[in-house]
XYZ file of C-alpha atoms in Angstrom:
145
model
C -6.502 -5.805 -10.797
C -8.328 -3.660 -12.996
C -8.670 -0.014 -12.437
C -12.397 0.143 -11.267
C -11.099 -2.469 -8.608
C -8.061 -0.526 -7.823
C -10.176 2.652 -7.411
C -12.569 0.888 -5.028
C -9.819 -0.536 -3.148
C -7.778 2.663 -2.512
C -11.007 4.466 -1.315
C -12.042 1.593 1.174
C -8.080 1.600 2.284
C -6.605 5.082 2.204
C -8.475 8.935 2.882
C -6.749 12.521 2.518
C -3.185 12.340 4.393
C -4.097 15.107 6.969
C -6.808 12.828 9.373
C -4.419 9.894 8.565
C -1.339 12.005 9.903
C -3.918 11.841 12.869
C -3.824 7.789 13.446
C -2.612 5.988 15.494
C -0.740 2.496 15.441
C -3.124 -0.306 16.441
C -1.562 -2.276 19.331
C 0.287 0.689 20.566
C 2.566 -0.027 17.278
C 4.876 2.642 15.881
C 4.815 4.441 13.070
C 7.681 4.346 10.471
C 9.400 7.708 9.742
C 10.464 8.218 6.206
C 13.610 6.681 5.758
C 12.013 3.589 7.730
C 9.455 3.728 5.035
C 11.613 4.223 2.466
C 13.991 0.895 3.536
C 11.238 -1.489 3.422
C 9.067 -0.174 -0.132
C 11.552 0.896 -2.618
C 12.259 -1.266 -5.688
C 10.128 -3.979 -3.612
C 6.983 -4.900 -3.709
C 3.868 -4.313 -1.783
C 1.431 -7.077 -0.580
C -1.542 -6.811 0.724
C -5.532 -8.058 0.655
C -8.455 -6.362 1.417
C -12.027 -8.872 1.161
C -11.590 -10.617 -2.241
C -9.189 -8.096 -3.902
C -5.275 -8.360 -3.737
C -3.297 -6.352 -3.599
C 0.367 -6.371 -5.000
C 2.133 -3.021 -5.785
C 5.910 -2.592 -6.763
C 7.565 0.590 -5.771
C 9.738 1.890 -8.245
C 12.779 3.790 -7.284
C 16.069 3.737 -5.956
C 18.173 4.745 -2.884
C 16.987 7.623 -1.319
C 14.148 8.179 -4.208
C 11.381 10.291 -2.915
C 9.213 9.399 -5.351
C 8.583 6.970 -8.009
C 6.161 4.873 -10.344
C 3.784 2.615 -9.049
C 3.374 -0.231 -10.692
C 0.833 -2.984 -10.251
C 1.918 -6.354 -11.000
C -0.745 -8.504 -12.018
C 0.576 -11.834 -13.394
C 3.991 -10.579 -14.332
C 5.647 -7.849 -16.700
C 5.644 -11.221 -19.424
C 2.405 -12.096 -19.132
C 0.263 -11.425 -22.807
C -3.239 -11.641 -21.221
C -2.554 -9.271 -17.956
C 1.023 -8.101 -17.722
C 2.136 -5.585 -15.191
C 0.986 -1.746 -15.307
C 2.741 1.375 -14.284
C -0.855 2.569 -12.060
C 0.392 6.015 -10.894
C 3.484 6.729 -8.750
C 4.627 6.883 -4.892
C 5.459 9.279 -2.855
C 5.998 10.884 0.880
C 3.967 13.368 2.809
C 5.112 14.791 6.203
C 8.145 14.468 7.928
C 9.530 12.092 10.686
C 6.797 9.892 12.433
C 4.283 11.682 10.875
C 5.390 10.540 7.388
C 2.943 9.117 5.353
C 3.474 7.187 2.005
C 0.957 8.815 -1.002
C -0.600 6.938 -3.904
C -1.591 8.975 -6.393
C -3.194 7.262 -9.109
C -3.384 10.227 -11.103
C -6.660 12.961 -11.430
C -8.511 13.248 -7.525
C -7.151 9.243 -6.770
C -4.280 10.113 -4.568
C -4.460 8.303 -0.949
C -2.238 8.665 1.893
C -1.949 6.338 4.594
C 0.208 6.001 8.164
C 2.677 2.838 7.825
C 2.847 0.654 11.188
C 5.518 -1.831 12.464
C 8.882 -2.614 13.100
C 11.478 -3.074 9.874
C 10.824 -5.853 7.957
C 7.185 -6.159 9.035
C 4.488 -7.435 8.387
C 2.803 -3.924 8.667
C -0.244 -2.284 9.095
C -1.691 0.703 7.411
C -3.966 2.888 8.837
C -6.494 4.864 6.602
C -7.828 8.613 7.578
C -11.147 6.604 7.527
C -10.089 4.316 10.257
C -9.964 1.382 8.285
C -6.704 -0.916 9.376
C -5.424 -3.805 6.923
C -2.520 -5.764 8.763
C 0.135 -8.646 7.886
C 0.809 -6.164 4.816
C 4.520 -7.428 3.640
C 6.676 -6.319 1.210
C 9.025 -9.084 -1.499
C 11.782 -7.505 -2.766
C 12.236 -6.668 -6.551
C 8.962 -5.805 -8.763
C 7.363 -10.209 -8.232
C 3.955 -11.250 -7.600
C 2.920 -11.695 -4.231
């Protein structure tokens, strides 16, 4: 995904994390707390699509890592035409169900978003705009989704 793309997609997904720490779960869903959060991204992959753009975002990190590189995976870490990219890094804002997980794609791009479900999803974010993308799943290890 180039970075134009990844730019437009973050702004029509994600806002500033204070109205998002305001969302609710669609569906009266819950909200994963941090270490919820935490479980289900770290060293995995995120998956997700948004109108013609997908979008497929490892998590780097560890155990309890509060924060990491973000890296987008394109077609692979071998591939010579569009290998993977560290984008920015990951993060946590908040505390306990009003944890949200932070993008920050480095300069003004960071984005913030609530994370809805039950372990092992699929999940559903929920943007300070209002904008909801569901069946978002997560593959573990840094793979293509």
């Amino acid at each position: 995904m180039s970075k134009s793309t990844q730019c437009m997609v973050a702004v029509a997904l994600l806002g500033v994390a204070a109205a998002a720490s305001a969302q609710t779960c669609p569906n009266g869903g819950a909200r994963l707390n941090r270490n919820q959060i935490g479980n289900q991204i770290i060293g995995k992959t995120m998956c997700a699509t948004s109108g013609n753009d997908r979008w497929q975002e490892f998590h780097q990190g560890s155990g309890d890592a509060v924060t990491g590189a973000l890296i987008d995976y394109k077609k692979g870490p071998n591939d010579k035409v569009d290998p993977s990219q560290t984008v920015g890094s990951w993060s946590y804002s908040g505390a306990g169900n009003n944890t949200l997980l932070v993008h920050n794609y480095g300069g003004s791009a960071t984005y913030s978003w609530a994370v809805c479900g039950s372990n092992g999803g699929p999940y559903t974010l929920v943007s300070t705009s209002g904008v909801t993308v569901t069946n978002v799943t997560v593959k573990a290890g840094q793979t293509g989704c």
